[in-house]
mmCIF file of C-alpha atoms in Angstrom:
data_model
loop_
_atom_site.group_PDB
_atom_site.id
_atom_site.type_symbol
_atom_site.label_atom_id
_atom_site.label_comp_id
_atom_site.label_asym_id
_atom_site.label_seq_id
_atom_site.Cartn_x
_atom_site.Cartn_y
_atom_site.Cartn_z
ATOM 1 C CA UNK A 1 -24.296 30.155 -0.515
ATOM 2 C CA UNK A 2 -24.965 27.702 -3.620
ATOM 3 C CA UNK A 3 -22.332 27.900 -6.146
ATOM 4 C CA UNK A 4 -22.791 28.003 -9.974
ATOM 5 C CA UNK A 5 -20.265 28.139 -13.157
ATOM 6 C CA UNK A 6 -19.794 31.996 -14.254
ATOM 7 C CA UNK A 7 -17.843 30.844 -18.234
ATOM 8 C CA UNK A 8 -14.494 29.343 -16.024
ATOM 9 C CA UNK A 9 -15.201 30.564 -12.820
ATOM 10 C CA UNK A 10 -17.298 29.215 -9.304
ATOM 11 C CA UNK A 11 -19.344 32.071 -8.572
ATOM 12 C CA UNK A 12 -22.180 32.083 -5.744
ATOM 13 C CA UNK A 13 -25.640 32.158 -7.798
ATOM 14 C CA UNK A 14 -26.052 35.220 -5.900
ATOM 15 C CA UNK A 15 -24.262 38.138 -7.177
ATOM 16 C CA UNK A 16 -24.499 41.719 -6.978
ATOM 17 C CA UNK A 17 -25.275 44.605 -9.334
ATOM 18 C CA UNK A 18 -23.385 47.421 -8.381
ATOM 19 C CA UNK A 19 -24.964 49.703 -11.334
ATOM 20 C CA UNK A 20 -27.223 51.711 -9.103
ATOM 21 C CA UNK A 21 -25.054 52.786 -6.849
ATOM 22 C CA UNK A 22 -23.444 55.091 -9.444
ATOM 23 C CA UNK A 23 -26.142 55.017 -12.150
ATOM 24 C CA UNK A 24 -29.483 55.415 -14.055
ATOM 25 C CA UNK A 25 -32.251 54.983 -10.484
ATOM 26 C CA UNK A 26 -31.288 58.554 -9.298
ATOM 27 C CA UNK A 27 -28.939 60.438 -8.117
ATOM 28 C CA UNK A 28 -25.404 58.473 -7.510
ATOM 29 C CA UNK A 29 -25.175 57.149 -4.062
ATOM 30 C CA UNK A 30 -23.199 58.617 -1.321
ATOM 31 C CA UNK A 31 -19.582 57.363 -1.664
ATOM 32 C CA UNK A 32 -20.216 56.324 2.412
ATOM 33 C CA UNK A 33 -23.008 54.103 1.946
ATOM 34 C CA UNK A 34 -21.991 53.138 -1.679
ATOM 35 C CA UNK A 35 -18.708 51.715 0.217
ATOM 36 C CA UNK A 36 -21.036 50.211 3.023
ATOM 37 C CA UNK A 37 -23.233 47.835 0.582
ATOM 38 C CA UNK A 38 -20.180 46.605 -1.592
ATOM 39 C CA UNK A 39 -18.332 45.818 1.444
ATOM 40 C CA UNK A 40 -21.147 44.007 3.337
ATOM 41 C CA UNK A 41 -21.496 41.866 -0.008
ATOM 42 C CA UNK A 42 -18.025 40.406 0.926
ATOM 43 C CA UNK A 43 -18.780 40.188 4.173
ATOM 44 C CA UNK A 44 -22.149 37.679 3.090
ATOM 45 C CA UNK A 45 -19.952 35.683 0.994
ATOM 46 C CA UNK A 46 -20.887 36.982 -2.769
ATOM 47 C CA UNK A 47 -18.078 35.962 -5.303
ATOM 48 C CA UNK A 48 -19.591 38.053 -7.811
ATOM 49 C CA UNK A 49 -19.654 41.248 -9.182
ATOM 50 C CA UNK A 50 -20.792 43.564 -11.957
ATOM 51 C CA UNK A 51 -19.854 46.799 -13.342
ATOM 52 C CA UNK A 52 -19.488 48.300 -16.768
ATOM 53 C CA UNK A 53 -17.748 51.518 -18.052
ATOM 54 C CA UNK A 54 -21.201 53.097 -18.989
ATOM 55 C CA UNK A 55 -22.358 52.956 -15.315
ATOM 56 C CA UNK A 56 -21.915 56.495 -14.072
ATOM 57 C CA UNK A 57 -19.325 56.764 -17.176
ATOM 58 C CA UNK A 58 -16.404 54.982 -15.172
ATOM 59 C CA UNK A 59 -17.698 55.876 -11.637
ATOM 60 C CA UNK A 60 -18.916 53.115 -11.018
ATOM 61 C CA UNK A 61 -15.777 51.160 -12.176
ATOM 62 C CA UNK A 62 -13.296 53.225 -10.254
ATOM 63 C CA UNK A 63 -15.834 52.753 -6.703
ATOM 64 C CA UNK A 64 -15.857 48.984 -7.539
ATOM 65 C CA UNK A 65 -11.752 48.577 -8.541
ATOM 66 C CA UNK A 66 -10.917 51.195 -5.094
ATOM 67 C CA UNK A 67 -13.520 49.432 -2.420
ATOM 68 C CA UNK A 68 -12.601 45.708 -4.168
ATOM 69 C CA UNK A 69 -9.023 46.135 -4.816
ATOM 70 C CA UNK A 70 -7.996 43.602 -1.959
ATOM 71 C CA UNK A 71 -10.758 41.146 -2.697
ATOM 72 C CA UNK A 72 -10.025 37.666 -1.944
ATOM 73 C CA UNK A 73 -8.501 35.357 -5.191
ATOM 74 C CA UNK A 74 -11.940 33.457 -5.421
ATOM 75 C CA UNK A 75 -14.057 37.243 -6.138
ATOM 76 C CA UNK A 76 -14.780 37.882 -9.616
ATOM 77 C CA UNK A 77 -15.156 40.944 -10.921
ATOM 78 C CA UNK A 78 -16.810 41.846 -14.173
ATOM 79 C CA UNK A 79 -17.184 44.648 -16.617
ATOM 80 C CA UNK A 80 -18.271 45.815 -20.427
ATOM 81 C CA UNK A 81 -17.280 47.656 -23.143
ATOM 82 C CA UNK A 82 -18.818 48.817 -26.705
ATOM 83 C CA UNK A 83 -21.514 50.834 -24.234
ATOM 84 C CA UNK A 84 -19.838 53.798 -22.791
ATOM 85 C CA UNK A 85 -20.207 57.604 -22.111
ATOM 86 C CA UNK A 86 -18.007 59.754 -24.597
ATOM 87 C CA UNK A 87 -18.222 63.534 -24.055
ATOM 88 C CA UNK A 88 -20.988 63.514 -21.769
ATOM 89 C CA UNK A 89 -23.139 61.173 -23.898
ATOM 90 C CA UNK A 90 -24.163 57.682 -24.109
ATOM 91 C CA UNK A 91 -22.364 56.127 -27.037
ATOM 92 C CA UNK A 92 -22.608 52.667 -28.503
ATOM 93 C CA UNK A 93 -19.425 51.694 -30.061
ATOM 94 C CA UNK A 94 -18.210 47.776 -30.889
ATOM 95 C CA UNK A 95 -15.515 48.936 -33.440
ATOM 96 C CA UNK A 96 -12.071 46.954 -32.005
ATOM 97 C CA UNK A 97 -10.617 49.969 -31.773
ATOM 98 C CA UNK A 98 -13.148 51.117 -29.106
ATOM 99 C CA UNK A 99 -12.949 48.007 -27.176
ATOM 100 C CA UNK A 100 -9.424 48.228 -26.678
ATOM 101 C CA UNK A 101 -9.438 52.053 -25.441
ATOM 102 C CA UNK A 102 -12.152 51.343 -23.235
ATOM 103 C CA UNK A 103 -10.902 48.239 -22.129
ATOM 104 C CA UNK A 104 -7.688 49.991 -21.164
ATOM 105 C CA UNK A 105 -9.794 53.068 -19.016
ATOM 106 C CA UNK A 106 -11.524 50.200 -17.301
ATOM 107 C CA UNK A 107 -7.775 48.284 -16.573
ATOM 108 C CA UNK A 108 -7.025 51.552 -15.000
ATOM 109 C CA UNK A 109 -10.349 52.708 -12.920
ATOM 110 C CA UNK A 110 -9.992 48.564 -11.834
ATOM 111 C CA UNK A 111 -7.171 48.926 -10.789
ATOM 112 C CA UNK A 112 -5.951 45.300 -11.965
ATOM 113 C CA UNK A 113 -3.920 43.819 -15.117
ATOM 114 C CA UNK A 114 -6.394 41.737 -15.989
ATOM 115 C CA UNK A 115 -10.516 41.652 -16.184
ATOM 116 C CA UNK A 116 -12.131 38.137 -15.328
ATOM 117 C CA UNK A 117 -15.217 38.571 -17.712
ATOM 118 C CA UNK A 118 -15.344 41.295 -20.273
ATOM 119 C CA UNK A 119 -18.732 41.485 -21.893
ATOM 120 C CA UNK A 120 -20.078 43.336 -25.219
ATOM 121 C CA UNK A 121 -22.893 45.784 -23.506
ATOM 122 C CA UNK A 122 -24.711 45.842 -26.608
ATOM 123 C CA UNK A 123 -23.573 45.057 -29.990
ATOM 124 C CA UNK A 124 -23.168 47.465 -32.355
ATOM 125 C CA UNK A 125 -25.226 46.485 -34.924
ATOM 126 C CA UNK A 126 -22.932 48.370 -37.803
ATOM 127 C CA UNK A 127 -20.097 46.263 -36.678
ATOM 128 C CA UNK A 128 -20.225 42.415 -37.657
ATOM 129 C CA UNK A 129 -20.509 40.800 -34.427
ATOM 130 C CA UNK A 130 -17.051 38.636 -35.752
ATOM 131 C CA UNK A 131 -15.254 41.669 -35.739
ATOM 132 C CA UNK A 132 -16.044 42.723 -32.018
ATOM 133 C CA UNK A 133 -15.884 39.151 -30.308
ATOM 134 C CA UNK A 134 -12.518 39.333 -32.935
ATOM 135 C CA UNK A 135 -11.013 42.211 -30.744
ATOM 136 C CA UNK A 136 -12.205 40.992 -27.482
ATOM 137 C CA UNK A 137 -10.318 37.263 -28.187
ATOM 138 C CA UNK A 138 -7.130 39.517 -28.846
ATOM 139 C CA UNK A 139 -7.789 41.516 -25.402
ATOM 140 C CA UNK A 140 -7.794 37.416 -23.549
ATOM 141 C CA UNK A 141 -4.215 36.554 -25.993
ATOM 142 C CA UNK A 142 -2.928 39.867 -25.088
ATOM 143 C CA UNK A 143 -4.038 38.981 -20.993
ATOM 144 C CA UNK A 144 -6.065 42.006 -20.547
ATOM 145 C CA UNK A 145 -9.496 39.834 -20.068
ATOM 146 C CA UNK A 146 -9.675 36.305 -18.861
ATOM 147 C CA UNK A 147 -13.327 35.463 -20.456
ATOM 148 C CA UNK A 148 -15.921 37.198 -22.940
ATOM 149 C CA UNK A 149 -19.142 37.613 -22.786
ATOM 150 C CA UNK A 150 -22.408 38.909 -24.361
ATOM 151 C CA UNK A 151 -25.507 41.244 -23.082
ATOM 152 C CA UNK A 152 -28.747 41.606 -25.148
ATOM 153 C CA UNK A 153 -28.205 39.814 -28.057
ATOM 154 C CA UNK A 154 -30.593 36.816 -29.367
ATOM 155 C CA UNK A 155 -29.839 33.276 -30.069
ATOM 156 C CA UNK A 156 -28.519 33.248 -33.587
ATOM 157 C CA UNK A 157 -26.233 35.996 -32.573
ATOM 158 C CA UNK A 158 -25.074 34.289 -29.872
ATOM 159 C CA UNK A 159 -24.184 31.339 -31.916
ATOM 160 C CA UNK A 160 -22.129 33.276 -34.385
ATOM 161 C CA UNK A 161 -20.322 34.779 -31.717
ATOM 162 C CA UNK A 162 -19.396 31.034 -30.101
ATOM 163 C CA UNK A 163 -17.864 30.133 -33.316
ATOM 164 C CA UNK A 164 -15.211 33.164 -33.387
ATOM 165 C CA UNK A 165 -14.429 32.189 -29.806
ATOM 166 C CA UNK A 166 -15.746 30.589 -26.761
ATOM 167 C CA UNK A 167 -18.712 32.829 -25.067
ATOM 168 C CA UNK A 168 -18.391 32.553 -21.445
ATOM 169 C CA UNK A 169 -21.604 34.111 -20.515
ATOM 170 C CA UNK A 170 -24.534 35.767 -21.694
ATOM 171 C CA UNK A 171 -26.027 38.895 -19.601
ATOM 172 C CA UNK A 172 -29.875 39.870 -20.241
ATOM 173 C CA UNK A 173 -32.464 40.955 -18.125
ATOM 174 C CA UNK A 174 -34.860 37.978 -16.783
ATOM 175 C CA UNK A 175 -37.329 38.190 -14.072
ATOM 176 C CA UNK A 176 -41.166 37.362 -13.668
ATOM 177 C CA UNK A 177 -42.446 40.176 -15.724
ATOM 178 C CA UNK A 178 -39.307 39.588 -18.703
ATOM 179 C CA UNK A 179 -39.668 36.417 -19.868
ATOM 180 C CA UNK A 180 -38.617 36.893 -23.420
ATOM 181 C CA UNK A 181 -34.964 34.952 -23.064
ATOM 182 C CA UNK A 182 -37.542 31.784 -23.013
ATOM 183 C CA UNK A 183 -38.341 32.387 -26.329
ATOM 184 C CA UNK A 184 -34.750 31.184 -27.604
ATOM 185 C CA UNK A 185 -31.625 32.419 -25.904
ATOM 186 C CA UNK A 186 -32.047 30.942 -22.132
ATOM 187 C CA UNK A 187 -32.040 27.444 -23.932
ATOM 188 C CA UNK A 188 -29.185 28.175 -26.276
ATOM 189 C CA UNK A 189 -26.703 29.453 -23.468
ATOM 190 C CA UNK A 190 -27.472 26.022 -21.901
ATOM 191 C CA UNK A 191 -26.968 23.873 -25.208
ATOM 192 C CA UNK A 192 -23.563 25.503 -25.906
ATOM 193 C CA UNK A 193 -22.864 26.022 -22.170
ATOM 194 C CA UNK A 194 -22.873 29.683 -21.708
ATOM 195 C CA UNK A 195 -23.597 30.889 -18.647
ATOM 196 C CA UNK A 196 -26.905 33.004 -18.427
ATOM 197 C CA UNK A 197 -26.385 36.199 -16.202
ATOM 198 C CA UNK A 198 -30.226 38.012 -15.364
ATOM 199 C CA UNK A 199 -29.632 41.410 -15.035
ATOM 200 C CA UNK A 200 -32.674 43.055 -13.070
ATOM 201 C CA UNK A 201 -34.011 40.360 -11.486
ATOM 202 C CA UNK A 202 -36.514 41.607 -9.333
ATOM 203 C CA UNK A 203 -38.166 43.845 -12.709
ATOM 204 C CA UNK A 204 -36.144 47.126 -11.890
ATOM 205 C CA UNK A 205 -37.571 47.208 -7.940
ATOM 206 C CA UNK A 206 -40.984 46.438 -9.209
ATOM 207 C CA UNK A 207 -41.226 42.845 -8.460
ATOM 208 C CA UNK A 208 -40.711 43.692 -4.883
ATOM 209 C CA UNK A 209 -43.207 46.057 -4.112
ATOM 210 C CA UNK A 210 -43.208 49.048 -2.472
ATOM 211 C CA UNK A 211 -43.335 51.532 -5.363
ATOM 212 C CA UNK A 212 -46.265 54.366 -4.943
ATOM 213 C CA UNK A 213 -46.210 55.266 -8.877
ATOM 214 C CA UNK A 214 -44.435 56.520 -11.344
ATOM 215 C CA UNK A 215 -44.086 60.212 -9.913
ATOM 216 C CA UNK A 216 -42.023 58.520 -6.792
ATOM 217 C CA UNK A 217 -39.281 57.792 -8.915
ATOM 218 C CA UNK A 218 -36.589 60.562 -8.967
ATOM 219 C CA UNK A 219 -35.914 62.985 -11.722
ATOM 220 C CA UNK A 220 -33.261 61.484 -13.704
ATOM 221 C CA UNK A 221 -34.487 57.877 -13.053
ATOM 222 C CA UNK A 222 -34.299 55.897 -16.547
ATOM 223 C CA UNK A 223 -37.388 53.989 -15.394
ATOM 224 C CA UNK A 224 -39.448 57.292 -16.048
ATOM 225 C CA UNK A 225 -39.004 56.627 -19.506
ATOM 226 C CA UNK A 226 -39.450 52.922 -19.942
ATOM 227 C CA UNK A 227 -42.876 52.034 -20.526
ATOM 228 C CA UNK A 228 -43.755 49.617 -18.149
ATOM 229 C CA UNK A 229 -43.079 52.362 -15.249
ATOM 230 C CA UNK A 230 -45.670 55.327 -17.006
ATOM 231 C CA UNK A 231 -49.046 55.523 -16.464
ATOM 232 C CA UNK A 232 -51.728 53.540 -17.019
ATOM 233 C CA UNK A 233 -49.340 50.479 -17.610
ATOM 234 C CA UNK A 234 -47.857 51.391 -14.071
ATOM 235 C CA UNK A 235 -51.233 50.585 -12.346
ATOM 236 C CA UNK A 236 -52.367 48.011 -14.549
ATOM 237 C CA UNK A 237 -48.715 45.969 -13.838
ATOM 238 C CA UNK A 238 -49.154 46.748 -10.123
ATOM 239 C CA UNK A 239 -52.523 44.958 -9.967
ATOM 240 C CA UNK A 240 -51.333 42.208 -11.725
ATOM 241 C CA UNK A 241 -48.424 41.635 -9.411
ATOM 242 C CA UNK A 242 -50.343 42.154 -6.186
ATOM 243 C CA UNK A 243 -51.364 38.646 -5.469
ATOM 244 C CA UNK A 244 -47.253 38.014 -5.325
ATOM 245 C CA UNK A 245 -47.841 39.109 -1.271
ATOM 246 C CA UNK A 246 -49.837 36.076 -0.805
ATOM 247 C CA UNK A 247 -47.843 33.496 -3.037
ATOM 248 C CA UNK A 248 -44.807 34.793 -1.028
ATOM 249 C CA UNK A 249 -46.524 34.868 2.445
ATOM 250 C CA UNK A 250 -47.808 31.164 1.715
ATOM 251 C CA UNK A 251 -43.993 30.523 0.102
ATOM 252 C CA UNK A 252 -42.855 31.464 4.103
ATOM 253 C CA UNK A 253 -40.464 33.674 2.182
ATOM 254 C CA UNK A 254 -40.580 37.715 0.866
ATOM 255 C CA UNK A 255 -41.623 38.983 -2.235
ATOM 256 C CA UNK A 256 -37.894 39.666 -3.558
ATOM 257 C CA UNK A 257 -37.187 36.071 -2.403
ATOM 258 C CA UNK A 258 -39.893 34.501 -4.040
ATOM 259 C CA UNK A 259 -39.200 36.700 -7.444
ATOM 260 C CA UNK A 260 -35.249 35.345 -6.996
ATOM 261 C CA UNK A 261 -35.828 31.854 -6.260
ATOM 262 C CA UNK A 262 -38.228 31.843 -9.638
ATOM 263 C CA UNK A 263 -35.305 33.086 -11.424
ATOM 264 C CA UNK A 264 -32.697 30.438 -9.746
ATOM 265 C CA UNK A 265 -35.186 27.338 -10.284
ATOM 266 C CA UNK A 266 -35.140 28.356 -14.146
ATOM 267 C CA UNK A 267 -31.976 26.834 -15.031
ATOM 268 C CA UNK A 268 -28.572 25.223 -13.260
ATOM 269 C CA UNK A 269 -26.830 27.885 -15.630
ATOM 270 C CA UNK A 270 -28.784 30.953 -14.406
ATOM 271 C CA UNK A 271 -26.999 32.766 -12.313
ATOM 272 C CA UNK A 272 -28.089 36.341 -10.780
ATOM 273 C CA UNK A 273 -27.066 40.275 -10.232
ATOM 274 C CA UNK A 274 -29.736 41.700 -8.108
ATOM 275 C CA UNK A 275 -28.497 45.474 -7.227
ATOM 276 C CA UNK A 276 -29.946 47.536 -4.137
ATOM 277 C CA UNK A 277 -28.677 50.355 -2.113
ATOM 278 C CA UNK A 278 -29.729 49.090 1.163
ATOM 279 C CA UNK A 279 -27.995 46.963 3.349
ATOM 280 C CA UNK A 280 -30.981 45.165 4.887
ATOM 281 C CA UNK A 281 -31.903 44.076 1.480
ATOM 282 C CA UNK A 282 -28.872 43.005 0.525
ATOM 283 C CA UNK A 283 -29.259 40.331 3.389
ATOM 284 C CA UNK A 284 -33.033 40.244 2.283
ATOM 285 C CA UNK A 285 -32.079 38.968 -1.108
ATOM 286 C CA UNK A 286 -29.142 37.115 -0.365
ATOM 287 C CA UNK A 287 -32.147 34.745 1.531
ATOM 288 C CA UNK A 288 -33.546 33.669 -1.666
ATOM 289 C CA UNK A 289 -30.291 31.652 -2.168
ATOM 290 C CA UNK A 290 -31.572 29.051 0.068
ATOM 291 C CA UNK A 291 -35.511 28.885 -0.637
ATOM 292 C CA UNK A 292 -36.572 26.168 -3.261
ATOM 293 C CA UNK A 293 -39.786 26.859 -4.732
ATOM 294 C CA UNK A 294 -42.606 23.871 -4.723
ATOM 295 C CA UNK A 295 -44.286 22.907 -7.573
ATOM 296 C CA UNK A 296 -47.353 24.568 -6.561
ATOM 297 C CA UNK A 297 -46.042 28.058 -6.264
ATOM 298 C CA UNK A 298 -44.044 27.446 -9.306
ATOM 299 C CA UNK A 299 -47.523 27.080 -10.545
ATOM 300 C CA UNK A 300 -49.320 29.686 -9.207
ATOM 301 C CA UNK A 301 -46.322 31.790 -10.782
ATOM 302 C CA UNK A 302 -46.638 30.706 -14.175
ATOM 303 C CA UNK A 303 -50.696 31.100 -14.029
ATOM 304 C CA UNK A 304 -50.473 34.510 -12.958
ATOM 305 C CA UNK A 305 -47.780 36.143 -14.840
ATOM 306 C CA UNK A 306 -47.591 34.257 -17.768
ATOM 307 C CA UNK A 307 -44.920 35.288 -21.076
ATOM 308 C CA UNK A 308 -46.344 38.680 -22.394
ATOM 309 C CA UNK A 309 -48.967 39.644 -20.066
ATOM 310 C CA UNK A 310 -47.123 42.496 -18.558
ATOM 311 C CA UNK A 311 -48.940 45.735 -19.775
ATOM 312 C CA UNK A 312 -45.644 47.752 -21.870
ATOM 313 C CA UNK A 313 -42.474 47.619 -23.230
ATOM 314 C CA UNK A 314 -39.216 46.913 -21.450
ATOM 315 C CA UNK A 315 -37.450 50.206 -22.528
ATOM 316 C CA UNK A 316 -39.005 53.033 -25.223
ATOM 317 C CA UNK A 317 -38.518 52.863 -28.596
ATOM 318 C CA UNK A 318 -35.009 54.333 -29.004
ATOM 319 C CA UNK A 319 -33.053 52.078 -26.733
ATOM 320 C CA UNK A 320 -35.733 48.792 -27.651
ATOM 321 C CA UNK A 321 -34.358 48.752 -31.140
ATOM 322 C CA UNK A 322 -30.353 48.618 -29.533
ATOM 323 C CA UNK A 323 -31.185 45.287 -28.028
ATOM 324 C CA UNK A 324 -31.145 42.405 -30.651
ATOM 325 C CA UNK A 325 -32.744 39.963 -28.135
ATOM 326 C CA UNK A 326 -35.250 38.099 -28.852
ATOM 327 C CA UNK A 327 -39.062 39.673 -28.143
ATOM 328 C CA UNK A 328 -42.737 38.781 -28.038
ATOM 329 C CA UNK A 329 -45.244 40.445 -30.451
ATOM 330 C CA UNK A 330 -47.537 42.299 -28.254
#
């Protein structure tokens, strides 16, 4: 698979998500077929992979740092702090003193000395953003973290964060139907050469098709809440993003494929963390890797799901105000 810079590293553009199989689209995955995914991402070749100490509250870190623990020396593996679960809740916390206790509890559910990329989840907005890219630069002179990186955060934040230290990579979610990183940060990452990491890729499963409705999704499923998944913006998104069948069909390619190769052909620093479950689409989306996109379906793409036409917003209004990226004006 094509390669791409990840901060220091050579990562395939291809990585993988491991959130879901611990976290927020259900119930946590069988530890079996959990195993079974992350190992047959080796097996493809991916070089890249993300967890964070929120997903499934260190689950997710302690399936990643048991099933990758004899990776080979070119595999990066990633995780965040100042986004964590703290007595059974979701807490955001960028104080230094945070980072470095959750930094340790991810060292240990790792099981390594050292992190390759440690990213702020979200900054916490009562904490200057100095102060927590401050304590992460200590973690990398102290060894604990090789890189630092960002997720959610806008332009101008970004650049304030550069100048305390080098940012490695940014993390935000970019797909067809979340185009708001075009309004500033996608072309700042690549001025100061950040790395731009979309999460969610393929618009949370939606991009590929398949989904029945909203009531399909599983209790506990954060998408139940987020706007864009509830009724009547469900159906009204779904009939926009029909005609991605034919593009894809005429593309020779799948509709996951096509919605990953967009995301690839944005940028030579784009890289992506498409998660899944399955094993056959694993392989399905590890395809897109080699499809380039003409410039006709590139236009067909940008004529029918152009910035802000998708009908609601990306999370409700509780978690939208955590994010300090950039937005459209609906």
């Amino acid at each position: 698979m094509q390669t791409r810079k990840l901060g220091p590293f050579d990562v395939t553009a291809m990585g993988f998500g491991c959130m879901n199989l611990s976290h927020a689209y259900g119930p946590p995955q069988p530890r079996d077929v959990a195993e079974k995914v992350l190992r047959m991402a080796l097996e493809i070749g991916i070089t890249h992979f993300d967890t964070a100490a929120l997903y499934g509250f260190g689950a997710n870190e302690k399936l990643v740092g048991e099933v990758l623990k004899s990776r080979p020396s070119n595999v990066v593996i990633v995780s965040k702090c100042g986004l964590f679960g703290r007595d059974g809740k979701r807490v955001i916390d960028g104080r230094p003193e945070a980072i470095r206790e959750i930094c340790e509890q991810s060292l240990k559910n790792l099981q390594t000395d050292c992190i390759d990329l440690y990213y702020l989840h979200r900054w916490d907005q009562r904490v200057p953003i100095e102060e927590s890219v401050g304590a992460l630069a200590e973690l990398k002179r102290a060894g604990k973290i090789r890189a630092i990186g960002l997720s959610e955060v806008g332009a101008a934040t970004l650049r304030r964060a550069h100048a305390v230290h080098p940012i490695a990579a940014v993390q935000s979610e970019y797909s067809l139907w979340t185009r708001n990183p075009e309004i500033a940060v996608l072309e700042e990452s690549g001025r100061l050469g950040v790395t731009f990491v979309a999460f969610s890729p393929l618009g949370r499963g939606f991009l590929a098709g398949g989904m029945s409705g909203p009531d399909a999704l599983a209790d506990g499923d954060i998408r139940r809440t987020m706007p864009r998944f509830q009724s009547p913006n469900f159906e009204a998104n779904a009939r926009l993003v029909a005609p991605l069948d034919a593009i894809a069909a005429e593309a020779g390619c799948s509709r996951p494929q096509l919605a990953l190769a967009w995301v690839l052909a944005r940028a030579s620093h784009v890289v992506v963390i498409p998660g899944t479950t399955r094993a056959e689409h694993l392989v399905e989306n590890c395809g897109a890797d080699a499809i380039r996109l003409s410039s006709a379906t590139l236009a067909k793409l940008a004529a029918l799901l152009p910035p802000g036409k998708v009908a609601g917003e990306r999370y409700p209004p509780a978690t939208q105000v955590e994010n300090d990226t950039e937005n459209y004006v609906s």
